[in-house]
Amino acid sequence: MRFATFEECNDFYSKYGDAIGFGVKIRSTVYGFDGSTVSGATLACCKAGKPPTNPHDAFYGQKLTARSDCLARLRLRRMEDGTYLVVEFVSEHNHPLLHKDMLRFLMSKRNVSISRQKRIEINDRAGIGDSKTMASFVAEMGGHDNVPFTKQDVRNTLKRIRALRLGHGMSTTQRIESMNAFFDGYVNSKTTMKQFVEQYEMALKSKYEKEAQADFDSFHKKRHLKTHFFMEQQLSDVYTLPSSRNVQMSLQGCVIVILKSLTL
């Protein structure tokens, strides 16, 4: 299979990934003598690469990772006529493929354009919170499925904007999980009954979106295993990320107790 340009091949493999259920990244690129022409490249599944490890820490594994050392890839080479020839194609993945409604959560699919970043900044200066800003994008684009970014992306954009504005980073505020937190950004003391009904629906949609994001994270990302117990691997495949963390902490405690008893 040949492609006229590298960009055309990248676009083709990305669309193939969308159809099958995986994200795509440029794994490696080789440039010609001019330093700008791509002479060869490897496009790979976004879960390519080995999970980071720390051999000096037996209980390493607090950070989540999406990498599973997946070998699915497409390798191409630039020919003398300027076209790009596919010289290797590996189709097998070593992980479950994503459902189509999860693809939008992939980092490669999420993008806050310059114009939308400007709108987020204007809203922030006007005292409009991230919840209402996100809700306006959702309403404008006809639903969460059509918005090319998440509420967390809006919050991250706000953090960068405020850090630049103030000249220093900002600390994260811990919120209490309560009814107030549920309606945060939607309802205040001046909200009328009619507005309450409308805002309540928006709050519910936001809650469902958070649950969809959590489902994606649990499906796509895994915690590093802290022990060599097969039971930990089995439970990490079944439980959600918060639950798997509790299991890891329990297993870690068991290992510590066993090691202490052996040294007595």
PDB file of N, CA and C in Angstrom, residues 1-5 8-9 77-86:
ATOM      1  N   MET A   1       0.843  -1.185   0.000  1.00  0.00           N
ATOM      2  CA  MET A   1       0.000   0.000   0.000  1.00  0.00           C
ATOM      3  C   MET A   1       0.881   1.238   0.000  1.00  0.00           C
ATOM      4  N   ARG A   2       0.524   2.205  -0.838  1.00  0.00           N
ATOM      5  CA  ARG A   2       1.296   3.436  -0.958  1.00  0.00           C
ATOM      6  C   ARG A   2       0.426   4.656  -0.652  1.00  0.00           C
ATOM      7  N   PHE A   3       1.114   5.714  -0.183  1.00  0.00           N
ATOM      8  CA  PHE A   3       0.445   6.974   0.094  1.00  0.00           C
ATOM      9  C   PHE A   3       1.240   8.110  -0.531  1.00  0.00           C
ATOM     10  N   ALA A   4       0.544   9.137  -0.962  1.00  0.00           N
ATOM     11  CA  ALA A   4       1.203  10.263  -1.621  1.00  0.00           C
ATOM     12  C   ALA A   4       2.052  11.071  -0.649  1.00  0.00           C
ATOM     13  N   THR A   5       1.586  11.201   0.593  1.00  0.00           N
ATOM     14  CA  THR A   5       2.315  11.979   1.602  1.00  0.00           C
ATOM     15  C   THR A   5       2.296  11.247   2.938  1.00  0.00           C
ATOM     16  N   GLU A   8      -1.004  11.906   4.717  1.00  0.00           N
ATOM     17  CA  GLU A   8      -2.101  11.075   4.218  1.00  0.00           C
ATOM     18  C   GLU A   8      -2.090   9.709   4.889  1.00  0.00           C
ATOM     19  N   CYS A   9      -0.906   9.155   5.074  1.00  0.00           N
ATOM     20  CA  CYS A   9      -0.778   7.848   5.742  1.00  0.00           C
ATOM     21  C   CYS A   9      -1.179   7.962   7.209  1.00  0.00           C
ATOM     22  N   ARG A  77       8.092   3.746   4.546  1.00  0.00           N
ATOM     23  CA  ARG A  77       9.371   4.249   4.055  1.00  0.00           C
ATOM     24  C   ARG A  77       9.125   5.112   2.820  1.00  0.00           C
ATOM     25  N   ARG A  78       9.869   6.202   2.719  1.00  0.00           N
ATOM     26  CA  ARG A  78       9.728   7.094   1.570  1.00  0.00           C
ATOM     27  C   ARG A  78      10.516   6.529   0.394  1.00  0.00           C
ATOM     28  N   MET A  79       9.846   6.425  -0.745  1.00  0.00           N
ATOM     29  CA  MET A  79      10.464   5.867  -1.945  1.00  0.00           C
ATOM     30  C   MET A  79      11.087   6.977  -2.805  1.00  0.00           C
ATOM     31  N   GLU A  80      11.796   6.573  -3.854  1.00  0.00           N
ATOM     32  CA  GLU A  80      12.492   7.539  -4.703  1.00  0.00           C
ATOM     33  C   GLU A  80      11.528   8.491  -5.410  1.00  0.00           C
ATOM     34  N   ASP A  81      10.296   8.030  -5.675  1.00  0.00           N
ATOM     35  CA  ASP A  81       9.323   8.894  -6.357  1.00  0.00           C
ATOM     36  C   ASP A  81       8.582   9.824  -5.390  1.00  0.00           C
ATOM     37  N   GLY A  82       8.969   9.786  -4.108  1.00  0.00           N
ATOM     38  CA  GLY A  82       8.359  10.676  -3.129  1.00  0.00           C
ATOM     39  C   GLY A  82       7.141  10.112  -2.422  1.00  0.00           C
ATOM     40  N   THR A  83       6.670   8.954  -2.841  1.00  0.00           N
ATOM     41  CA  THR A  83       5.526   8.330  -2.183  1.00  0.00           C
ATOM     42  C   THR A  83       6.000   7.541  -0.966  1.00  0.00           C
ATOM     43  N   TYR A  84       5.045   7.110  -0.155  1.00  0.00           N
ATOM     44  CA  TYR A  84       5.367   6.366   1.059  1.00  0.00           C
ATOM     45  C   TYR A  84       4.790   4.960   0.978  1.00  0.00           C
ATOM     46  N   LEU A  85       5.660   3.977   1.143  1.00  0.00           N
ATOM     47  CA  LEU A  85       5.278   2.573   1.035  1.00  0.00           C
ATOM     48  C   LEU A  85       5.190   1.949   2.420  1.00  0.00           C
ATOM     49  N   VAL A  86       4.108   1.220   2.670  1.00  0.00           N
ATOM     50  CA  VAL A  86       3.967   0.498   3.933  1.00  0.00           C
ATOM     51  C   VAL A  86       4.827  -0.760   3.856  1.00  0.00           C
TER      52      VAL A  86
END
